[in-house]
């Protein structure tokens, strides 16, 4: 019986960090860095370590580690505006949430998705963050008037925003170059010989929309061409309505920069209905490079936003901050994808 119990204990003994290091042929510290999601390990060695982890069935002893580090290994992914208002038709919203969740889980973190689309929801998130149940927060907040970034900053918990928060709030964030991307699209239209370039801007209370509109204006500033602007809410229907308004305001326009691909698709539909040929009569460029952009007729020129890289950058910034590093931010470059609409 004693021998049987001993064999049973041997059979269920948990693989150790040292066993993973031996299987992978690397140091214990390298395994630790991979397990903790640090970005100081090459992709080659990270793959070797993760393969060893899977082969041995290694599971970090988070309970024991928490007693030593006073960490919970729990991260909240907070969506701080109403999906029905800002993201219902946005395929990039689910993509960035999935990506952030995946990278956090790969780093051994438990992820809690929390919605803060009301005053009650924001208070609930603030209290939970201040309660000690979390190591940090990845915050998706698009509205410049959102009080949650400032409220979370007051709790002292590490926070990284998916996108630049309001200027008045000191915060770490991972964003894309919205202004630069918009400017590159407008400069492309100018290079195509377009001279009456309108814009369909996004909601004025969102930081990204403000930055994209700024990029549009900066690209036109030194050309002597006037701004012609309509506003949408990032949906297909609002893009159609804004395009109708622009055609009424300036029937002679020959190009449109649209601050979101769904709005651009709506604008394309209206141009077709009005008998305007794209790009012969009116060239059009969007922003985001959603999957549908390559399937429109004609295919849509657009600015590619690296959302997966943005999510990865946000997670790395947060993990570094949790480990005692300074709060810092990252702005990722965009890429102009030229197709048939220009």
Coordinates of C-alpha atoms in Angstrom, one line a residue:
X1 CA 0.0 0.0 0.0
X2 CA 2.8 2.4 0.8
X3 CA 4.5 1.6 -2.4
X4 CA 1.2 2.1 -4.3
X5 CA 0.7 5.6 -2.7
X6 CA 4.3 6.5 -3.6
X7 CA 3.7 5.6 -7.2
X8 CA 0.5 7.5 -7.2
X9 CA 2.2 10.6 -5.9
X10 CA 4.9 10.2 -8.5
X11 CA 2.3 9.8 -11.2
X12 CA 0.4 13.0 -10.3
X13 CA 3.4 15.2 -9.5
X14 CA 3.2 18.5 -11.3
X15 CA 5.9 19.2 -13.9
X16 CA 8.3 21.9 -12.7
X17 CA 9.8 25.0 -14.3
X18 CA 13.1 23.2 -14.2
X19 CA 11.6 20.2 -16.0
X20 CA 10.4 22.5 -18.8
X21 CA 13.8 24.1 -19.0
X22 CA 15.5 20.7 -19.3
X23 CA 13.1 19.5 -22.0
X24 CA 13.5 22.8 -24.0
X25 CA 17.3 22.9 -23.4
X26 CA 17.2 26.5 -22.1
X27 CA 17.7 28.2 -18.8
X28 CA 15.0 28.4 -16.1
X29 CA 15.0 32.2 -16.4
X30 CA 14.2 31.9 -20.1
X31 CA 11.2 29.6 -19.4
X32 CA 10.1 32.1 -16.7
X33 CA 10.2 35.0 -19.1
X34 CA 8.1 33.0 -21.7
X35 CA 5.6 31.9 -19.1
X36 CA 5.2 35.5 -17.9
X37 CA 4.7 36.9 -21.4
X38 CA 7.8 39.0 -21.6
X39 CA 9.0 40.1 -25.1
X40 CA 12.7 39.7 -24.4
X41 CA 12.8 36.1 -25.8
X42 CA 13.2 35.4 -29.5
X43 CA 10.3 33.8 -31.4
X44 CA 12.4 30.7 -32.0
X45 CA 13.1 30.1 -28.3
X46 CA 9.5 31.0 -27.3
X47 CA 8.2 28.3 -29.7
X48 CA 10.6 25.8 -28.2
X49 CA 9.6 26.6 -24.6
X50 CA 5.9 26.5 -25.4
X51 CA 6.3 23.2 -27.1
X52 CA 8.0 21.8 -24.0
X53 CA 5.2 23.3 -21.9
X54 CA 2.6 21.5 -24.0
X55 CA 4.5 18.2 -24.0
X56 CA 4.9 18.1 -20.2
X57 CA 1.5 19.6 -19.4
X58 CA 3.1 22.3 -17.3
X59 CA 0.7 24.6 -15.5
X60 CA 2.0 27.6 -13.5
X61 CA 1.1 27.3 -9.9
X62 CA -0.6 30.7 -9.8
X63 CA -1.9 30.3 -6.2
X64 CA 1.6 29.8 -4.8
X65 CA 3.0 32.6 -7.0
X66 CA 0.3 35.0 -5.9
X67 CA 1.3 34.5 -2.2
X68 CA 4.8 35.6 -3.1
X69 CA 4.2 38.3 -5.7
X70 CA 0.8 39.5 -4.3
X71 CA -0.5 39.3 -7.8
X72 CA -3.8 37.8 -9.0
X73 CA -2.8 37.1 -12.6
X74 CA -6.2 38.5 -13.5
X75 CA -6.6 41.3 -16.1
X76 CA -9.9 43.1 -17.0
X77 CA -10.6 43.8 -20.6
X78 CA -13.0 46.8 -20.3
X79 CA -15.2 48.1 -23.1
X80 CA -16.1 51.5 -22.0
X81 CA -18.7 52.6 -24.5
X82 CA -21.9 51.0 -25.9
X83 CA -21.2 48.4 -28.5
X84 CA -24.7 49.2 -29.9
X85 CA -23.5 52.8 -30.5
X86 CA -19.9 52.5 -31.5
X87 CA -19.2 48.9 -32.5
X88 CA -22.3 47.1 -33.6
X89 CA -21.3 47.0 -37.3
X90 CA -17.5 47.3 -36.8
X91 CA -15.7 44.0 -37.6
X92 CA -12.5 45.4 -36.1
X93 CA -14.0 45.7 -32.6
X94 CA -14.4 41.9 -32.2
X95 CA -11.0 41.4 -33.8
X96 CA -9.1 43.6 -31.4
X97 CA -11.0 42.1 -28.3
X98 CA -10.1 38.6 -29.5
X99 CA -6.5 39.5 -30.1
X100 CA -6.0 41.1 -26.7
X101 CA -7.7 38.2 -24.9
X102 CA -5.5 35.7 -26.8
X103 CA -2.2 37.5 -25.9
X104 CA -3.2 37.8 -22.3
X105 CA -4.1 34.2 -22.0
X106 CA -0.8 33.2 -23.7
X107 CA 0.9 35.1 -20.9
X108 CA -0.9 33.0 -18.3
X109 CA -3.4 35.7 -17.3
X110 CA -7.1 35.2 -16.6
X111 CA -9.2 37.6 -18.6
X112 CA -12.4 39.2 -17.4
X113 CA -14.5 41.0 -20.0
X114 CA -16.3 44.0 -18.5
X115 CA -18.8 46.4 -20.1
X116 CA -18.9 50.0 -18.9
X117 CA -21.5 51.4 -21.1
X118 CA -23.5 53.2 -18.4
X119 CA -22.8 55.2 -15.2
X120 CA -23.5 52.0 -13.1
X121 CA -21.2 50.0 -15.3
X122 CA -18.3 52.5 -15.0
X123 CA -18.7 52.6 -11.2
X124 CA -18.7 48.8 -11.1
X125 CA -15.5 48.6 -13.1
X126 CA -13.8 51.4 -10.9
X127 CA -14.7 49.6 -7.7
X128 CA -13.5 46.2 -9.0
X129 CA -10.2 47.7 -10.1
X130 CA -9.7 49.3 -6.7
X131 CA -10.6 46.1 -4.8
X132 CA -7.3 44.3 -5.4
X133 CA -8.9 41.6 -7.6
X134 CA -6.9 42.7 -10.7
X135 CA -3.3 43.2 -11.7
X136 CA -4.2 45.6 -14.5
X137 CA -6.7 46.8 -17.1
X138 CA -6.8 46.8 -20.9
X139 CA -9.2 49.6 -21.7
X140 CA -11.1 50.1 -24.9
X141 CA -12.5 53.6 -24.6
X142 CA -13.3 55.7 -27.7
X143 CA -15.2 58.7 -26.3
X144 CA -13.2 61.8 -25.4
X145 CA -15.8 62.5 -22.7
X146 CA -15.5 59.1 -21.0
X147 CA -14.7 59.6 -17.3
X148 CA -13.5 56.1 -16.8
X149 CA -9.8 56.6 -17.8
X150 CA -9.4 59.3 -15.2
X151 CA -11.3 57.2 -12.6
X152 CA -9.0 54.2 -13.2
X153 CA -5.9 56.4 -13.0
X154 CA -7.0 57.5 -9.5
X155 CA -7.0 53.8 -8.4
X156 CA -3.3 53.4 -9.2
X157 CA -3.8 50.2 -11.0
X158 CA -1.8 49.7 -14.2
X159 CA -4.0 50.6 -17.2
X160 CA -3.2 50.5 -20.9
X161 CA -5.8 52.0 -23.4
X162 CA -6.4 50.6 -26.8
X163 CA -6.2 53.9 -28.5
X164 CA -5.1 57.4 -27.3
X165 CA -7.3 58.6 -24.5
X166 CA -8.3 62.2 -23.9
X167 CA -5.3 64.5 -23.8
X168 CA -6.1 65.6 -20.3
X169 CA -5.7 62.1 -18.9
X170 CA -2.1 60.8 -18.4
X171 CA -2.2 57.2 -19.5
X172 CA -0.3 54.5 -21.2
X173 CA -1.8 53.5 -24.5
X174 CA -1.3 51.6 -27.8
X175 CA -2.7 53.4 -30.8
X176 CA -2.3 53.5 -34.5
X177 CA -1.2 56.6 -36.4
X178 CA -4.7 57.8 -37.3
X179 CA -3.6 61.3 -38.4
X180 CA -0.7 60.1 -40.4
X181 CA -2.8 57.4 -42.1
X182 CA -5.5 59.9 -43.1
X183 CA -2.9 62.3 -44.4
X184 CA -1.3 59.6 -46.6
X185 CA -4.7 58.8 -48.1
X186 CA -5.4 62.4 -48.9
X187 CA -1.9 62.9 -50.4
X188 CA -2.5 59.9 -52.5
X189 CA -5.8 61.5 -53.8
X190 CA -3.9 64.7 -54.5
X191 CA -1.2 62.8 -56.4
X192 CA -4.0 61.3 -58.5
X193 CA -4.8 64.9 -59.6
X194 CA -7.9 65.4 -57.4
X195 CA -8.6 68.9 -56.3
X196 CA -12.0 69.0 -54.6
X197 CA -11.4 66.4 -51.9
X198 CA -14.2 66.0 -49.4
X199 CA -14.2 64.0 -46.1
X200 CA -16.7 61.9 -44.3
X201 CA -15.5 62.2 -40.7
X202 CA -16.3 59.8 -37.8
X203 CA -18.1 60.8 -34.6
X204 CA -16.5 64.1 -33.3
X205 CA -16.6 62.8 -29.7
X206 CA -14.1 60.1 -30.5
X207 CA -10.3 60.6 -30.4
X208 CA -9.6 58.5 -33.5
X209 CA -12.1 60.5 -35.5
X210 CA -10.6 63.7 -34.4
X211 CA -7.1 62.5 -35.3
X212 CA -8.2 61.3 -38.8
X213 CA -10.0 64.6 -39.5
X214 CA -6.8 66.4 -38.4
X215 CA -4.8 64.3 -40.8
X216 CA -7.2 65.2 -43.7
X217 CA -6.9 68.9 -42.9
X218 CA -3.2 68.9 -42.6
X219 CA -2.8 67.2 -45.9
X220 CA -4.9 69.9 -47.6
X221 CA -3.4 72.8 -45.6
X222 CA -0.6 73.7 -48.0
X223 CA -2.5 73.0 -51.2
X224 CA -5.0 75.9 -51.1
X225 CA -7.9 73.4 -51.4
X226 CA -10.8 74.0 -49.1
X227 CA -12.2 71.4 -46.7
X228 CA -15.6 69.9 -47.4
X229 CA -16.8 67.8 -44.5
X230 CA -19.8 65.7 -43.5
X231 CA -20.0 63.5 -40.4
X232 CA -21.1 59.9 -39.9
X233 CA -21.2 57.5 -37.0
X234 CA -19.0 54.7 -38.6
X235 CA -22.0 52.8 -39.9
X236 CA -22.8 52.0 -43.6
X237 CA -26.1 53.9 -43.5
X238 CA -24.4 57.0 -42.1
X239 CA -21.8 56.9 -44.8
X240 CA -24.5 56.9 -47.4
X241 CA -26.3 59.8 -45.8
X242 CA -23.1 61.8 -45.5
X243 CA -22.3 61.2 -49.2
X244 CA -25.7 62.5 -50.2
X245 CA -25.0 65.6 -48.1
X246 CA -21.6 66.1 -49.8
X247 CA -23.1 65.8 -53.3
X248 CA -25.6 68.5 -52.3
X249 CA -23.0 70.8 -50.8
X250 CA -20.5 70.5 -53.6
X251 CA -21.7 68.6 -56.7
X252 CA -18.3 69.2 -58.4
X253 CA -16.3 67.2 -55.8
X254 CA -13.9 64.7 -57.4
X255 CA -12.7 62.7 -54.4
X256 CA -13.7 61.7 -50.9
X257 CA -11.6 60.5 -47.9
X258 CA -13.8 58.5 -45.6
X259 CA -12.7 57.8 -42.0
X260 CA -14.1 54.3 -41.8
X261 CA -14.5 51.5 -44.4
X262 CA -18.1 50.8 -43.6
X263 CA -19.0 54.4 -44.2
X264 CA -17.0 54.3 -47.4
X265 CA -19.0 51.3 -48.7
X266 CA -22.2 53.3 -48.0
X267 CA -20.7 56.2 -49.9
X268 CA -19.8 54.0 -52.8
X269 CA -23.4 52.9 -53.1
X270 CA -24.7 56.4 -53.2
X271 CA -22.2 57.4 -55.8
X272 CA -23.3 54.5 -58.0
X273 CA -27.0 55.4 -57.5
X274 CA -26.2 59.1 -58.5
X275 CA -24.5 58.0 -61.7
X276 CA -21.0 59.0 -60.6
X277 CA -18.3 56.6 -61.8
X278 CA -15.6 55.6 -59.3
X279 CA -12.8 56.5 -59.8
X280 CA -13.4 58.3 -63.1
X281 CA -15.7 61.0 -61.7
X282 CA -15.1 60.6 -58.0
X283 CA -12.2 58.8 -56.3
X284 CA -12.8 57.4 -52.8
X285 CA -10.4 56.2 -50.0
X286 CA -11.4 54.6 -46.7
X287 CA -9.7 53.7 -43.5
X288 CA -9.2 50.4 -41.6
X289 CA -9.0 47.8 -44.4
X290 CA -11.8 45.6 -43.2
X291 CA -12.2 42.3 -45.2
X292 CA -15.1 43.7 -47.2
X293 CA -12.9 46.5 -48.6
X294 CA -11.3 44.2 -51.1
X295 CA -14.7 42.9 -52.3
X296 CA -16.4 46.2 -53.2
X297 CA -17.0 47.2 -56.8
X298 CA -14.6 48.8 -57.4
X299 CA -12.3 47.5 -54.7
X300 CA -11.7 50.1 -52.1
X301 CA -8.4 51.9 -51.6
X302 CA -8.0 52.2 -47.8
X303 CA -5.6 52.7 -44.9
X304 CA -4.7 49.4 -43.2
X305 CA -4.9 49.7 -39.4
X306 CA -2.7 47.0 -37.7
X307 CA -5.3 46.0 -35.0
X308 CA -3.7 42.7 -34.1
X309 CA -0.4 44.4 -33.5
X310 CA -2.1 47.1 -31.5
X311 CA -3.6 44.6 -29.2
X312 CA -0.2 42.8 -28.8
X313 CA 1.5 46.1 -28.1
X314 CA -1.1 47.0 -25.4
X315 CA -0.6 43.7 -23.7
X316 CA 3.1 44.0 -23.7
X317 CA 3.0 47.5 -22.3
X318 CA 0.6 46.4 -19.5
X319 CA 2.7 43.3 -18.5
X320 CA 5.8 45.5 -18.4
X321 CA 4.0 48.0 -16.2
X322 CA 2.7 45.3 -13.9
X323 CA 6.3 44.0 -13.5
X324 CA 7.3 47.5 -12.2
X325 CA 8.3 49.1 -15.5
X326 CA 7.4 52.7 -16.3
X327 CA 4.1 53.6 -18.1
X328 CA 4.8 54.1 -21.8
X329 CA 2.9 54.3 -25.0
X330 CA 3.2 53.1 -28.6
X331 CA 1.9 54.4 -31.9
X332 CA 1.9 51.9 -34.7
X333 CA 2.3 52.9 -38.3
X334 CA -0.5 52.4 -40.9
X335 CA -0.2 51.3 -44.5
X336 CA -2.0 52.7 -47.5
X337 CA -3.5 49.9 -49.6
X338 CA -4.1 51.2 -53.1
X339 CA -7.0 49.5 -55.0
X340 CA -9.3 50.4 -57.9
X341 CA -11.4 53.1 -56.2
X342 CA -8.7 55.7 -56.7

